[in-house]
mmCIF file of C-alpha atoms in Angstrom:
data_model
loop_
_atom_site.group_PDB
_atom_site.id
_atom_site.type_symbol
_atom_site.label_atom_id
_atom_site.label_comp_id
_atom_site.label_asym_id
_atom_site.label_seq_id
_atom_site.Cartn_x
_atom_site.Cartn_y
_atom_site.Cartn_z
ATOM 1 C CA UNK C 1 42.837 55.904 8.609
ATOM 2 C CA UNK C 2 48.070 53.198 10.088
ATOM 3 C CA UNK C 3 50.273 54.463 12.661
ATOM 4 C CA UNK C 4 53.816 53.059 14.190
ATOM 5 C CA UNK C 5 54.643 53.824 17.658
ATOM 6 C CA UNK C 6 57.892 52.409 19.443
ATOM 7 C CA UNK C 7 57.315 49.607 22.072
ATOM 8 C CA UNK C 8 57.908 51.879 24.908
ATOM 9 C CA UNK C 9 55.222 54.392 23.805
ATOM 10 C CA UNK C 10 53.003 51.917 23.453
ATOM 11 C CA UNK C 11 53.174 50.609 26.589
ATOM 12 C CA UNK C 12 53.361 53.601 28.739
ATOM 13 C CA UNK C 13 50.197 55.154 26.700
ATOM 14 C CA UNK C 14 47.657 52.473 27.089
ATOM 15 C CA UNK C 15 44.937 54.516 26.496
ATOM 16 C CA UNK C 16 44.522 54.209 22.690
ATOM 17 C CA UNK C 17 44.968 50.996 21.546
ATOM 18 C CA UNK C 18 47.522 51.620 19.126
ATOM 19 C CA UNK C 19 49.300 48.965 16.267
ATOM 20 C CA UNK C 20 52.913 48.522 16.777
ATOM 21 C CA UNK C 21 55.096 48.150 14.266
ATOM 22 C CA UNK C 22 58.316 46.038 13.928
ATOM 23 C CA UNK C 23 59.159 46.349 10.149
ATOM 24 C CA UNK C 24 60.261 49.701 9.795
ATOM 25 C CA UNK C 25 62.930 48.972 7.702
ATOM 26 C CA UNK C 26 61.482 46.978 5.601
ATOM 27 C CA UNK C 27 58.800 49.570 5.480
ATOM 28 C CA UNK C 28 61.377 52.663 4.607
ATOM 29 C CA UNK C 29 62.848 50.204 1.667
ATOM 30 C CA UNK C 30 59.393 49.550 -0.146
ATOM 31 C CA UNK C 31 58.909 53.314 0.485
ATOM 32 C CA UNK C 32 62.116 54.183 -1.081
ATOM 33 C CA UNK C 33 60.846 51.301 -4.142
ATOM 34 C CA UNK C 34 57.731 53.119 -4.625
ATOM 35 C CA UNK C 35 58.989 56.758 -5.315
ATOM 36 C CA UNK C 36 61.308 55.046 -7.830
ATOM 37 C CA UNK C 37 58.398 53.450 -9.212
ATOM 38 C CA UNK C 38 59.408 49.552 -8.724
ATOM 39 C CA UNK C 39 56.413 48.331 -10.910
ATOM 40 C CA UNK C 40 57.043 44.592 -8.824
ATOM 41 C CA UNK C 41 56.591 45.946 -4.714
ATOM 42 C CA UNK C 42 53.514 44.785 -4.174
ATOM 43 C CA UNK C 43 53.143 41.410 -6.408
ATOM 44 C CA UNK C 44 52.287 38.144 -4.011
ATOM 45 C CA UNK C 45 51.939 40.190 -1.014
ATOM 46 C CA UNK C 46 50.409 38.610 1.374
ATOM 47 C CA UNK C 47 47.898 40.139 4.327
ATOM 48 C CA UNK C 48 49.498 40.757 7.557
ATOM 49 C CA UNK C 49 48.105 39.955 10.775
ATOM 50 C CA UNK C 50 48.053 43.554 11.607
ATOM 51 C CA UNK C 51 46.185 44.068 7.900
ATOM 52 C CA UNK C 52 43.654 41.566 8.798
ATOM 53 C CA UNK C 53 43.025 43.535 11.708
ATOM 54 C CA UNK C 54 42.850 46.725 10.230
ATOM 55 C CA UNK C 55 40.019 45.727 7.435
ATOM 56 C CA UNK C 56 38.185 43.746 9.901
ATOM 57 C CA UNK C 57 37.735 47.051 11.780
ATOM 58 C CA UNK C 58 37.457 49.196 9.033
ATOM 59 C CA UNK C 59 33.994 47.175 7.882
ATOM 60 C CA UNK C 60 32.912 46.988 11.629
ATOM 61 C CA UNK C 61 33.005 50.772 12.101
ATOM 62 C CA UNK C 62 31.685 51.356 8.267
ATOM 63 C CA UNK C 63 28.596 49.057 9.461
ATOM 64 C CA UNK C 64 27.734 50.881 12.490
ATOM 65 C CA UNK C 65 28.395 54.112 11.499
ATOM 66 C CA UNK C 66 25.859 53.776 8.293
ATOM 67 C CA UNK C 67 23.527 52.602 10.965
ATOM 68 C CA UNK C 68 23.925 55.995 12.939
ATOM 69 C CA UNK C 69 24.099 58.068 10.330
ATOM 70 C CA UNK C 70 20.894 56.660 8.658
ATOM 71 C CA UNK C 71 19.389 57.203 12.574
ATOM 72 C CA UNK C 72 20.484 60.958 12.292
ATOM 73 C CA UNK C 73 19.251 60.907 8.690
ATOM 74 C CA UNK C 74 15.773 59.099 8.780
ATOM 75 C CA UNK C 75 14.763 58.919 12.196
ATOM 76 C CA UNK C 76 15.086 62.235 13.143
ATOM 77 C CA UNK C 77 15.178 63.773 9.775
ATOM 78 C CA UNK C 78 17.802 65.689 9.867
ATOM 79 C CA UNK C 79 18.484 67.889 6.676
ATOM 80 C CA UNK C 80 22.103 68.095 5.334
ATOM 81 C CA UNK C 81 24.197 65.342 5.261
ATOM 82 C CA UNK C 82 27.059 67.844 4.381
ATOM 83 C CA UNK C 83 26.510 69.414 7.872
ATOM 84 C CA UNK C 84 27.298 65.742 9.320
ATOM 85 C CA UNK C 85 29.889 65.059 7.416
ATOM 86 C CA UNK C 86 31.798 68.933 8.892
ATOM 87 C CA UNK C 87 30.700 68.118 12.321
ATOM 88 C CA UNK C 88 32.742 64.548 11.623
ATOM 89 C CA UNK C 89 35.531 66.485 10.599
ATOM 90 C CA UNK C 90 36.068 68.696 13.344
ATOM 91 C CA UNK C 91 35.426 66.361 15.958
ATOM 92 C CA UNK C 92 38.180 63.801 14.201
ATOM 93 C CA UNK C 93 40.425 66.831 14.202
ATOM 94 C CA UNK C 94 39.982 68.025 17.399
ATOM 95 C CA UNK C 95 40.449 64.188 18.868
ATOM 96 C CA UNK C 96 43.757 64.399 17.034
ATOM 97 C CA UNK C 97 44.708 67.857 18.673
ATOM 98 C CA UNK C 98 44.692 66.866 22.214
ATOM 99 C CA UNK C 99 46.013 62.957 21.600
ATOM 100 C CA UNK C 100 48.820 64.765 20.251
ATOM 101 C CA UNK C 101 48.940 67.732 22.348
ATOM 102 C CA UNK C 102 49.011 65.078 25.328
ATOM 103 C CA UNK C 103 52.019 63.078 23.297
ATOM 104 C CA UNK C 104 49.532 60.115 23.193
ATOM 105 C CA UNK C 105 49.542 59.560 19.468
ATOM 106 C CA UNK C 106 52.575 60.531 16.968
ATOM 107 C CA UNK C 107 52.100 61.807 13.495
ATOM 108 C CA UNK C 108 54.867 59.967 11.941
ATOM 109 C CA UNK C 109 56.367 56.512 10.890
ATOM 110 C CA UNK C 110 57.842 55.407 14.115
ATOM 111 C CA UNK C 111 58.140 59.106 15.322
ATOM 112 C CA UNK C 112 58.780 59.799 18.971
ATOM 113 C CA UNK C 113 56.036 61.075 21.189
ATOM 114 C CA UNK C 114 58.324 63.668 22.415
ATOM 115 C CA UNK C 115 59.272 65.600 19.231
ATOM 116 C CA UNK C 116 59.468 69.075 17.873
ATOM 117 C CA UNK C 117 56.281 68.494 15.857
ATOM 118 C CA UNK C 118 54.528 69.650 18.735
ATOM 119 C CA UNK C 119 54.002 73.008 17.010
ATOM 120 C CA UNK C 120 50.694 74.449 15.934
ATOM 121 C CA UNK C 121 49.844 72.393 13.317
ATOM 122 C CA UNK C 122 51.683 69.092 13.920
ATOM 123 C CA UNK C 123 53.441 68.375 10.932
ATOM 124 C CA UNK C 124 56.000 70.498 8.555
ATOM 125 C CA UNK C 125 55.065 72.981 5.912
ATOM 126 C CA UNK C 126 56.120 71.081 3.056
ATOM 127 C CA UNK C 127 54.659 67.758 4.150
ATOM 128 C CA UNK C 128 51.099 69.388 4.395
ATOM 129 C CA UNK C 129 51.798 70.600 1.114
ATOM 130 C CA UNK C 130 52.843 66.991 -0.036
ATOM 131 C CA UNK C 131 49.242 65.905 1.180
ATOM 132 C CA UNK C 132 47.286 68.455 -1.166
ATOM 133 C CA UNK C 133 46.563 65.671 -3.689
ATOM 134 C CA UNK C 134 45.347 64.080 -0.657
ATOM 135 C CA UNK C 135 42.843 66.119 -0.019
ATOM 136 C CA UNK C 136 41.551 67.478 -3.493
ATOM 137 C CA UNK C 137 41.191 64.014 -4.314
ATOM 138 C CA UNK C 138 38.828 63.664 -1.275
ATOM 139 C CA UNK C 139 36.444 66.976 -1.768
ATOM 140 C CA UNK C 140 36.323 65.612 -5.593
ATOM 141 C CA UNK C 141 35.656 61.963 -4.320
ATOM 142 C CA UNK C 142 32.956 63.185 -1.802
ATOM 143 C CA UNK C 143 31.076 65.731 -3.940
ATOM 144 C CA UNK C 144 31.106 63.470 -7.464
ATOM 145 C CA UNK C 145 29.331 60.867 -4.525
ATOM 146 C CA UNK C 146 26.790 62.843 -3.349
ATOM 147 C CA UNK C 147 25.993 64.202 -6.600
ATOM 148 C CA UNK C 148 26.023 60.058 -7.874
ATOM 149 C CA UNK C 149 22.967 58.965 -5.888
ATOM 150 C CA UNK C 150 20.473 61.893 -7.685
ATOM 151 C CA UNK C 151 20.228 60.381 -11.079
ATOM 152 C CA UNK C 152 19.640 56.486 -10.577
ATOM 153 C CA UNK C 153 17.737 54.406 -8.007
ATOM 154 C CA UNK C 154 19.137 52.539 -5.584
ATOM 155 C CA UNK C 155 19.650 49.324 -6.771
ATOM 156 C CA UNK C 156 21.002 50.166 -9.725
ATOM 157 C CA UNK C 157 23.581 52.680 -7.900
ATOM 158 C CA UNK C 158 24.554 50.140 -5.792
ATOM 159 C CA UNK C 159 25.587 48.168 -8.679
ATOM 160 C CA UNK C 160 27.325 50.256 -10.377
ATOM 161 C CA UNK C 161 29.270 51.524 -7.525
ATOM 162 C CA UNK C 162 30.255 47.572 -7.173
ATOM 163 C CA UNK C 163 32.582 48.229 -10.464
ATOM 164 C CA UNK C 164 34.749 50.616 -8.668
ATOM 165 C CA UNK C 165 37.100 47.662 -7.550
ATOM 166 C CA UNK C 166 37.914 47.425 -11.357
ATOM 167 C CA UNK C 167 38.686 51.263 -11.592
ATOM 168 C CA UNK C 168 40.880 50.755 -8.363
ATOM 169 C CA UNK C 169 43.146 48.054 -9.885
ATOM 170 C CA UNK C 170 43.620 50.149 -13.019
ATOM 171 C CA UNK C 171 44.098 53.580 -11.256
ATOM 172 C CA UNK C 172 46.800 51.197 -8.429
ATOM 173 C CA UNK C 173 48.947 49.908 -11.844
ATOM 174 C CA UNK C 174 48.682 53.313 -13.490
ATOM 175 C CA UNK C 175 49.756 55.709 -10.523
ATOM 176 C CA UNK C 176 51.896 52.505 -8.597
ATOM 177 C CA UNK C 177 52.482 49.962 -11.067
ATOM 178 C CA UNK C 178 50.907 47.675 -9.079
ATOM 179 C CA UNK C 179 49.723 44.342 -10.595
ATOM 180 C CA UNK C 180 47.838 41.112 -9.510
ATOM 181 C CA UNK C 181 47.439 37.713 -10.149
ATOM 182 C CA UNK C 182 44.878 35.815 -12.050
ATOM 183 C CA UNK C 183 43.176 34.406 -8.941
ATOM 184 C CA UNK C 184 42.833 37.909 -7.401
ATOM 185 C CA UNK C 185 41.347 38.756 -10.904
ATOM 186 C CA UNK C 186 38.690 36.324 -11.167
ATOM 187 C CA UNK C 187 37.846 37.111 -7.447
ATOM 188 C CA UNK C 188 37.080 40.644 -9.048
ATOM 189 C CA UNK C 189 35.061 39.164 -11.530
ATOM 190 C CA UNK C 190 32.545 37.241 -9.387
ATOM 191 C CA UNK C 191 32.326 40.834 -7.615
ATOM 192 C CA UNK C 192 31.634 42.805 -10.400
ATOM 193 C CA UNK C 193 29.137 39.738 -11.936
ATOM 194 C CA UNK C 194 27.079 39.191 -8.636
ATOM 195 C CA UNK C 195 26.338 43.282 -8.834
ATOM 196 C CA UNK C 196 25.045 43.280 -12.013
ATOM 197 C CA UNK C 197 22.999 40.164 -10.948
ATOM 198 C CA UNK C 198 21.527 41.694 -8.249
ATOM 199 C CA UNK C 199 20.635 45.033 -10.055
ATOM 200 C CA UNK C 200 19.297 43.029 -12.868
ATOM 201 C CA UNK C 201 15.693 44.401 -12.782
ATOM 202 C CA UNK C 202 16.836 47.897 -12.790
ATOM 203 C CA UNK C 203 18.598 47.948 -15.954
ATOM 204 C CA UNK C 204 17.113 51.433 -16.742
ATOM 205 C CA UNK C 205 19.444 53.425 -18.605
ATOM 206 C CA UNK C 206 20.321 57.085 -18.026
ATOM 207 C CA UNK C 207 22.992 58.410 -19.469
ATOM 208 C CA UNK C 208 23.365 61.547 -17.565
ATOM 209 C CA UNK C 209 22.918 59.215 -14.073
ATOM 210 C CA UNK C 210 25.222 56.605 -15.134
ATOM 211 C CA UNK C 211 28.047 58.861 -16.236
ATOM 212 C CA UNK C 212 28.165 60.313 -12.953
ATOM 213 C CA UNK C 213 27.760 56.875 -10.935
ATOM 214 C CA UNK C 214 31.135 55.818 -12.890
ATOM 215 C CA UNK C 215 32.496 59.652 -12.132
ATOM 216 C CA UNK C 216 32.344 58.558 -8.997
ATOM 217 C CA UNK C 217 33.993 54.781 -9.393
ATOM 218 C CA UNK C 218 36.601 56.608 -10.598
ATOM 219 C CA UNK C 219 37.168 59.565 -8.310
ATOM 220 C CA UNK C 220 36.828 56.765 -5.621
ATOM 221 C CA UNK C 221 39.606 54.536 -7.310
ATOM 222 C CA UNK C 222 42.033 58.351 -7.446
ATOM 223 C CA UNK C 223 41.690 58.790 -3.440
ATOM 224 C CA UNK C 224 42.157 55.322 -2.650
ATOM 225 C CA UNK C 225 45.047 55.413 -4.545
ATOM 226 C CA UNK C 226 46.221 57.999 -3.794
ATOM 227 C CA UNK C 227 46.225 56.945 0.490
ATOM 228 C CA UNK C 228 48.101 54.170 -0.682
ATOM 229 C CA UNK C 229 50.888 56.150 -2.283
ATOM 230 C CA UNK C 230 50.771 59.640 -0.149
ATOM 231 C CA UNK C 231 50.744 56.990 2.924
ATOM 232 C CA UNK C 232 53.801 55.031 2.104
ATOM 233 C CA UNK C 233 56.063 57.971 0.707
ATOM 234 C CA UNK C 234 54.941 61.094 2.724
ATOM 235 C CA UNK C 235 56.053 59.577 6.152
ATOM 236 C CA UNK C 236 53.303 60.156 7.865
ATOM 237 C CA UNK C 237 51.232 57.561 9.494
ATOM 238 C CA UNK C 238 47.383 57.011 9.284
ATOM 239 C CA UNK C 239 46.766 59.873 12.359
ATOM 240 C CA UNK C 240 49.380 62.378 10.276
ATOM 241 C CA UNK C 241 47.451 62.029 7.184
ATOM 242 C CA UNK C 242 43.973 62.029 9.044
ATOM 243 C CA UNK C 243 45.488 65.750 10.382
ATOM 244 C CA UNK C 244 46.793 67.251 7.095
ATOM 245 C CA UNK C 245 43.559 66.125 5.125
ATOM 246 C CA UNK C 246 40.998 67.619 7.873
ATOM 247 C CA UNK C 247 43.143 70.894 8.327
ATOM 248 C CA UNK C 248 43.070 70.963 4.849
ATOM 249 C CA UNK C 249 39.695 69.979 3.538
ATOM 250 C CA UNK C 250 37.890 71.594 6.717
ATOM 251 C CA UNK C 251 37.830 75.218 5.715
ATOM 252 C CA UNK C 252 36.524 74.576 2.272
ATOM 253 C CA UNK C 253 33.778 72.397 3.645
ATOM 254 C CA UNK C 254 32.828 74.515 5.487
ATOM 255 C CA UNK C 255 32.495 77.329 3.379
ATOM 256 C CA UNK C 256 30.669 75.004 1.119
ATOM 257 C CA UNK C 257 27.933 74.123 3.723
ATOM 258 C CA UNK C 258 28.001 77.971 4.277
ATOM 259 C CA UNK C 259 27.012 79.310 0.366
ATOM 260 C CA UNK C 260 24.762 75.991 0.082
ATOM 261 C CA UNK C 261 22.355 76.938 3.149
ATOM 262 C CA UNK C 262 22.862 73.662 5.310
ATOM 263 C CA UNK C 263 23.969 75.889 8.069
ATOM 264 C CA UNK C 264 21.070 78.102 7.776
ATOM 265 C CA UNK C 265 19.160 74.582 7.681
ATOM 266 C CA UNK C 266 20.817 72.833 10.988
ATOM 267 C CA UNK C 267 20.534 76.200 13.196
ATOM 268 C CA UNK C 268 16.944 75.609 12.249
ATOM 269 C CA UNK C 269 16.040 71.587 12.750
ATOM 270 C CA UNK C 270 13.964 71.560 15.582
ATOM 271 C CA UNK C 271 16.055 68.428 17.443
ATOM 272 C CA UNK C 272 19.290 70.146 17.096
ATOM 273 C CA UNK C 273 19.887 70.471 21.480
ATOM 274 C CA UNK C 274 17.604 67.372 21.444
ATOM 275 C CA UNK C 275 19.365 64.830 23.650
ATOM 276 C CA UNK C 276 18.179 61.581 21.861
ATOM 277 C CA UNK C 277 19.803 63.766 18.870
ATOM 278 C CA UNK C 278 23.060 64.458 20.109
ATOM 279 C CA UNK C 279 23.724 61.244 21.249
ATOM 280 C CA UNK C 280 23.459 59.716 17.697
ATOM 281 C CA UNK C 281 25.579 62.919 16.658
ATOM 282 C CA UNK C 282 28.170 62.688 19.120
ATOM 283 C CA UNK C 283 28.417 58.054 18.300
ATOM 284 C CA UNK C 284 28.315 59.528 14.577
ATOM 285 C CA UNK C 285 31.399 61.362 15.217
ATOM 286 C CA UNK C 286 33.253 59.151 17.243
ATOM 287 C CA UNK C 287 32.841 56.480 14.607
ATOM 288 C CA UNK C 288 34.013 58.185 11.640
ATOM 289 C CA UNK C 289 37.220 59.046 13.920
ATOM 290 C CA UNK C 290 37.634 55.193 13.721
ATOM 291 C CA UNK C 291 36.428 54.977 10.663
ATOM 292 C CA UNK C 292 39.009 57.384 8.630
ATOM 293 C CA UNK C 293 41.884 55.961 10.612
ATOM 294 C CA UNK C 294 41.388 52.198 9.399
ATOM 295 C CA UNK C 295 40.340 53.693 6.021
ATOM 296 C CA UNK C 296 43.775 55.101 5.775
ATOM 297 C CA UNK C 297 45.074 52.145 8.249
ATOM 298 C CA UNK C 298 43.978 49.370 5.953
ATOM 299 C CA UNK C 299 44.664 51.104 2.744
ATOM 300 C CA UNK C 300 48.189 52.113 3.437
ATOM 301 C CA UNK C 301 48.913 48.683 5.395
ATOM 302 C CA UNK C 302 47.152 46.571 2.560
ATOM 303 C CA UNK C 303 46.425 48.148 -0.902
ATOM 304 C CA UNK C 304 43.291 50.531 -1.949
ATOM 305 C CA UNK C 305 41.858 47.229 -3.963
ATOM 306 C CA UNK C 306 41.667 45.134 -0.649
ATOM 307 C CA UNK C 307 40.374 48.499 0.878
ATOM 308 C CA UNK C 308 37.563 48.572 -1.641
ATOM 309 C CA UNK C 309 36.724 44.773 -1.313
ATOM 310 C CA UNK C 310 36.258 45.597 2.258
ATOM 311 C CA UNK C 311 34.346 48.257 1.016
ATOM 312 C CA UNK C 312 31.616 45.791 -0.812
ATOM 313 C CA UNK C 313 31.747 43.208 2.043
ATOM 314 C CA UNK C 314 30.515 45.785 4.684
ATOM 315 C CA UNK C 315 27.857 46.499 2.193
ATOM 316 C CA UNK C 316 26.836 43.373 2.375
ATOM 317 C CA UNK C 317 26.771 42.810 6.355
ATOM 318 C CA UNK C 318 24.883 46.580 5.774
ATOM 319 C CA UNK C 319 22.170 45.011 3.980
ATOM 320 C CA UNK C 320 21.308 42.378 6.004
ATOM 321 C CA UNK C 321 21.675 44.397 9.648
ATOM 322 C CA UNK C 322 19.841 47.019 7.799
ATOM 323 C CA UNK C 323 17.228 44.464 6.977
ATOM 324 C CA UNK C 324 16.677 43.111 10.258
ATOM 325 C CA UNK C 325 16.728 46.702 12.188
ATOM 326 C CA UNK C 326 14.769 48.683 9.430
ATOM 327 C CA UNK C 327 12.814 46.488 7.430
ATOM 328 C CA UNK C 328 11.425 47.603 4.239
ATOM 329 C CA UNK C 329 13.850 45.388 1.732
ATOM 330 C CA UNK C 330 11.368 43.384 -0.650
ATOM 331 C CA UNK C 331 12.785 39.514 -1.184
ATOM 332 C CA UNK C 332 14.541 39.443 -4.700
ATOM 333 C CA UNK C 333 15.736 35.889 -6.075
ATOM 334 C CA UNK C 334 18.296 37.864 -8.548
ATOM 335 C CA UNK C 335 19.214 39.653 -5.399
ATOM 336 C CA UNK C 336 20.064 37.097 -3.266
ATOM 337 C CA UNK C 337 21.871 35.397 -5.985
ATOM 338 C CA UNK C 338 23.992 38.339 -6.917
ATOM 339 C CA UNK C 339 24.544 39.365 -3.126
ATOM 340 C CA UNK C 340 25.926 35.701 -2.535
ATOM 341 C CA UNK C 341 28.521 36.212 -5.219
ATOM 342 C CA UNK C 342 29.579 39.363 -4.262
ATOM 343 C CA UNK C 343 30.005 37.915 -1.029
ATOM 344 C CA UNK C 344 31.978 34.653 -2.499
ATOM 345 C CA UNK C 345 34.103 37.065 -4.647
ATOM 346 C CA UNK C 346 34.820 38.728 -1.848
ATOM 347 C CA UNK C 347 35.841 35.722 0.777
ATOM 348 C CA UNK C 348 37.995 34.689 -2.290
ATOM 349 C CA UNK C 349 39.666 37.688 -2.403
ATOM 350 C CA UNK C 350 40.501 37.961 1.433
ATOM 351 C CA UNK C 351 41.582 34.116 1.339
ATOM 352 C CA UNK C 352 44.327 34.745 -1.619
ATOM 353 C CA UNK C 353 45.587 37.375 0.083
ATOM 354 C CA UNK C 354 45.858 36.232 3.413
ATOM 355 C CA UNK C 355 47.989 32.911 1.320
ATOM 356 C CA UNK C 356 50.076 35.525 -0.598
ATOM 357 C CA UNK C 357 48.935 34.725 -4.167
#
C-alpha cells in the first residue's frame, strides 16, 4: 500500500521506516504522461531498488498474514471472515489517524509533515472523490472473491486464479496503454502453463463455478489497475490512498457484515476476549496494515502485473510453509511440476525486470 517523505522528515521521524524518494520530478512528468495517456511510459522499465524492496515485502507480509489468518480461521474456528477483514480495516485506519495526527506519516507525494491537511479527514474533498473508483473496484474485487471459492475445489481455484496475470496485462494496456515485451510475455506463459499443470487432475468443469473464478481474475486485474493509475495521477501516496479507500469502503462493510449476521456471529464465538485469540487478531491486523501499504507501494512503484506475479510467488512460498506448519497436502507429481514452473515463470519475470527488458 508508496509514500515520499523529504530527507529531513525522514530523519527526524525514525519511527516508521519510511521510503524516501529522490525522483519527484521525474515522478510528476510520467504522472503528467499518464493522464494524457502516453501509450509508451512504462515500456523497458526497469525495477528500482526501492521496487525490489517493496514486492519483497509485499510477499513476506502476504505469507505471514495467510498464516494468521488461517490460525484465526481454523484453529480457533472463528466464523466470518468478513468480520476479520472490518476489524483489518479499522485498525489500518486508525494506525493512519494518529501517524498522521502525530505528523509522522504524510498523505501526499513529497507533502510536508506540517500541512493544512491536518483536518478531519486528511485529504481534500475532491481527491476522496477522485479515489471512488478506488474503492468500488475493491468491495467488487473482494466480494466476486469470496463468492469465487464456493463453486470449485481448491486446486482447481487456485489455478484458475493463476490466469489473472493475463487479465492484468490486458486491463494495464486497455485503461494505461501499457505494453510489454516478448520476454515478459513468455514469462507469463510458463505462469499460466505450470497452473494448469498443477490443477491437471481437477479438470472438473462447472460452468456456474468457473464463470465466477474468472469474475474474479478480472475484478482483480480492474483494482490492480486501477492502484496503478489512481496512485500515479491522484497525488496521493500509498498511506493517502490506504486513508481514502478505508474511510470509504469502511461504512459499507460494515453495514454488510451487519444485514449478513457476522456480527451477530462474532459477539457470539466463544474465544472472542480469549487471549490466545486476540493475539492472532491483533498480528492479523497489524499485518494487513503492512500488507495494503506494499500492495499499493509495489503496485504504484512497479506496475499491477509485477504486483500480481508477486502475487503467485507468495503463493508458492504459502504452499510450502503451509505444508511444513499444517500438513495435510498429499504429494502430486503434476503438482510439483506445475508449481516449479510457476515458480520459474515467475523468477523470469522478476529477472527481466530488474534488467529493464
Amino acid at each position: 500500500m508508496m509514500t515520499s517523505m523529504a530527507a529531513s522528515s525522514s530523519s527526524s521521524n525514525p519511527i516508521l521506516p519510511v521510503f524516501v524518494s529522490s525522483i519527484s520530478e521525474e515522478r510528476q512528468r510520467e504522472k503528467e504522461r499518464l493522464v494524457k495517456g502516453d501509450d509508451k511510459v512504462f515500456r523497458g522499465s526497469s525495477m528500482t531498488k526501492r521496487g525490489a524492496n517493496a514486492a519483497i515485502s509485499y510477499m513476506s507480509c502476504a505469507v505471514l498474514l495467510i498464516l494468521f489468518n488461517k490460525a484465526a480461521l481454523s484453529s480457533y474456528s472463528f466464523p466470518s471472515a468478513n468480520v476479520i477483514t472490518l476489524f483489518q480495516m479499522m485498525c489500518s485506519c486508525s494506525f493512519l489517524y494518529v501517524l498522521r495526527r502525530w505528523r509522522i506519516i504524510s498523505f501526499t507525494d513529497g507533502g510536508s509533515l506540517i500541512t493544512s491537511d491536518v483536518k478531519a479527514t486528511f485529504v481534500p474533498l475532491e481527491t476522496l472523490i477522485h479515489t471512488l473508483p478506488l474503492a468500488f473496484t475493491y468491495l467488487l474485487y473482494m466480494l466476486v472473491t469470496m463468492e469465487s471459492v464456493r463453486g470449485v475445489n481448491v486446486p482447481m481455484y487456485t489455478t484458475l486464479r493463476r490466469t489473472t496475470v493475463v487479465f492484468t496485462m490486458i486491463m494495464e494496456y486497455i485503461l494505461a496503454g501499457q505494453r510489454y515485451a516478448p520476454p515478459i510475455f513468455g514469462s507469463v506463459g510458463l505462469i499460466v502453463l505450470g497452473a494448469f499443470i498443477a490443477g491437471a487432475r481437477d479438470l472438473s468443469f462447472d460452468f456456474y463455478g468457473y464463470a465466477v473464478v474468472f469474475a474474479a481474475n478480472f475484478t482483480t486485474a480492474i483494482y490492480l489497475a486501477t492502484i496503478s493509475r489512481i496512485g500515479k495521477s491522484s497525488g496521493l501516496n500509498s498511506f493517502g490512498l490506504m486513508w481514502c479507500n478505508g474511510i470509504i469502503c469502511g461504512p459499507v462493510l460494515l453495514f454488510w457484515t451487519f444485514i449478513r449476521g457476522d456480527l451477530q456471529m462474532t459477539m457470539n464465538f466463544p474465544y472472542l476476549f480469549s487471549p490466545g485469540f486476540l493475539a492472532v487478531l491483533l498480528f492479523s491486523c497489524i499485518l494487513a496494515f503492512f500488507l495494503n501499504y506494499s500492495i499499493f507501494l509495489n503496485t504504484t512503484l512497479n506496475s499491477a502485473l509485477t504486483q500480481t506475479i508477486c502475487g503467485n510467488l507468495k503463493d508458492l512460498f504459502t504452499i510450502a510453509l503451509g505444508w511444513a506448519i499444517f500438513g495435510g497436502l498429499p504429494f502430486d507429481i503434476f503438482n510439483v511440476i506445475g508449481q516449479s514452473l510457476g515458480f520459474v515463470g515467475s523468477g523470469l519475470y522478476a529477472y527481466y525486470k530488474l534488467i529493464g527488458r
